[in-house]
Coordinates of C-alpha atoms in Angstrom, one line a residue:
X18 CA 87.5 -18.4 96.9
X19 CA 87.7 -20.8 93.8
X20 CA 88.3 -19.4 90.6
X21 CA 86.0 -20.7 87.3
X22 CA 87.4 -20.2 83.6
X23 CA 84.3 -20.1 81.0
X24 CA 84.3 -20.6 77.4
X25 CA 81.0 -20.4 75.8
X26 CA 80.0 -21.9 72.5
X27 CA 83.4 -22.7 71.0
X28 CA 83.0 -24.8 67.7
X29 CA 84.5 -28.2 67.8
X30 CA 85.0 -30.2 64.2
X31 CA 84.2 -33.8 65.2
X32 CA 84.0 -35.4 61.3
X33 CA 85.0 -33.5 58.4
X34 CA 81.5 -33.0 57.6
X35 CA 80.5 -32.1 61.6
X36 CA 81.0 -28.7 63.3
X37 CA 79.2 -28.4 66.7
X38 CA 79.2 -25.8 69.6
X39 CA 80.7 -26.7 73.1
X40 CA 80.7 -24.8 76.6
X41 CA 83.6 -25.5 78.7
X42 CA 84.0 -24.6 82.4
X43 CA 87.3 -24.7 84.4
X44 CA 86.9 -24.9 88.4
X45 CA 88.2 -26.5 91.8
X46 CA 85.4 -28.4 93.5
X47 CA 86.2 -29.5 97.0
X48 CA 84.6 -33.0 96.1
X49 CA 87.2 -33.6 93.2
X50 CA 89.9 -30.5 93.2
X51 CA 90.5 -29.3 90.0
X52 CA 88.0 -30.4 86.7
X53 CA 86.9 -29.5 83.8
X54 CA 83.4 -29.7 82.7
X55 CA 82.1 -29.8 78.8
X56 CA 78.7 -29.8 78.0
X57 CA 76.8 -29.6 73.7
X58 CA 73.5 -30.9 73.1
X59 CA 72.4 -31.6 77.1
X60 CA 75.2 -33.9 77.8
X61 CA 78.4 -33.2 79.8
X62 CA 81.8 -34.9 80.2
X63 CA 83.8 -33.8 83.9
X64 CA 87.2 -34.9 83.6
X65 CA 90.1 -34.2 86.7
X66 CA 93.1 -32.4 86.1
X67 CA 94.9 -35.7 84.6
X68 CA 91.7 -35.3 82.4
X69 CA 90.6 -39.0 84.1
X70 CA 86.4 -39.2 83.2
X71 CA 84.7 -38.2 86.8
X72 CA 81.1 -38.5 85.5
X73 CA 78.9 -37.5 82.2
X74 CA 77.1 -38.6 79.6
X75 CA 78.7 -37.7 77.0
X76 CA 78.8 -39.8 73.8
X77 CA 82.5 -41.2 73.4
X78 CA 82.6 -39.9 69.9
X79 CA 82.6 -36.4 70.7
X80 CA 84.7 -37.0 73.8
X81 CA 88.7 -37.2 72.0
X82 CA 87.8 -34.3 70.2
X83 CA 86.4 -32.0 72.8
X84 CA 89.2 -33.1 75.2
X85 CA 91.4 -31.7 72.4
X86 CA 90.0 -28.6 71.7
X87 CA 89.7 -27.9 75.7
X88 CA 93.9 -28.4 76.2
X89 CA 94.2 -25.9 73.0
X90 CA 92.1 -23.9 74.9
X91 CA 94.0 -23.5 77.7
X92 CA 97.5 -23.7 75.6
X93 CA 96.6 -20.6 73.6
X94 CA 95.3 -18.6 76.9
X95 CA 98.6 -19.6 78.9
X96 CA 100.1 -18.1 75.9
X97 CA 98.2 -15.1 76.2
X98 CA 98.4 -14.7 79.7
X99 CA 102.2 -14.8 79.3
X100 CA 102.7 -12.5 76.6
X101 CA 101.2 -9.9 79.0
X102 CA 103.4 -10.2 81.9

């Protein structure tokens, strides 16, 4: 059974004047092995493990910065995770 990480409606600063909320979903797909998918606003970005683009529609101006706040993300939860064991 695959596993899926979930992060709902994390803010993402994408000009200094420009906050805006983003899901992102961690998962294995059979198709493409391990992605990530984030989705604001009705478009998506799914990017591979070596975060290559897969598919979406996601403008490219809100692309860098989502990719960024998605490795943070994982950093600060591999942190987390760690400190418990």
């Amino acid at each position: 059974m695959s596993k899926t990480k979930i992060y709902k409606d994390i803010p993402v600063i994408l000009t200094t004047e420009t906050e805006q909320l983003f899901d992102f979903e961690l998962g294995e797909s059979g198709q493409v092995g391990q992605y990530a998918k984030i989705s604001s606003e009705g478009h998506e970005l799914i990017i591979g493990v070596d975060l290559s683009y897969l598919d979406g529609d996601m403008p490219e101006k809100w692309r860098q910065p989502a990719v960024q706040k998605l490795l943070a993300l994982v950093r600060d939860d591999n942190k987390t995770i760690g400190d418990l064991n």
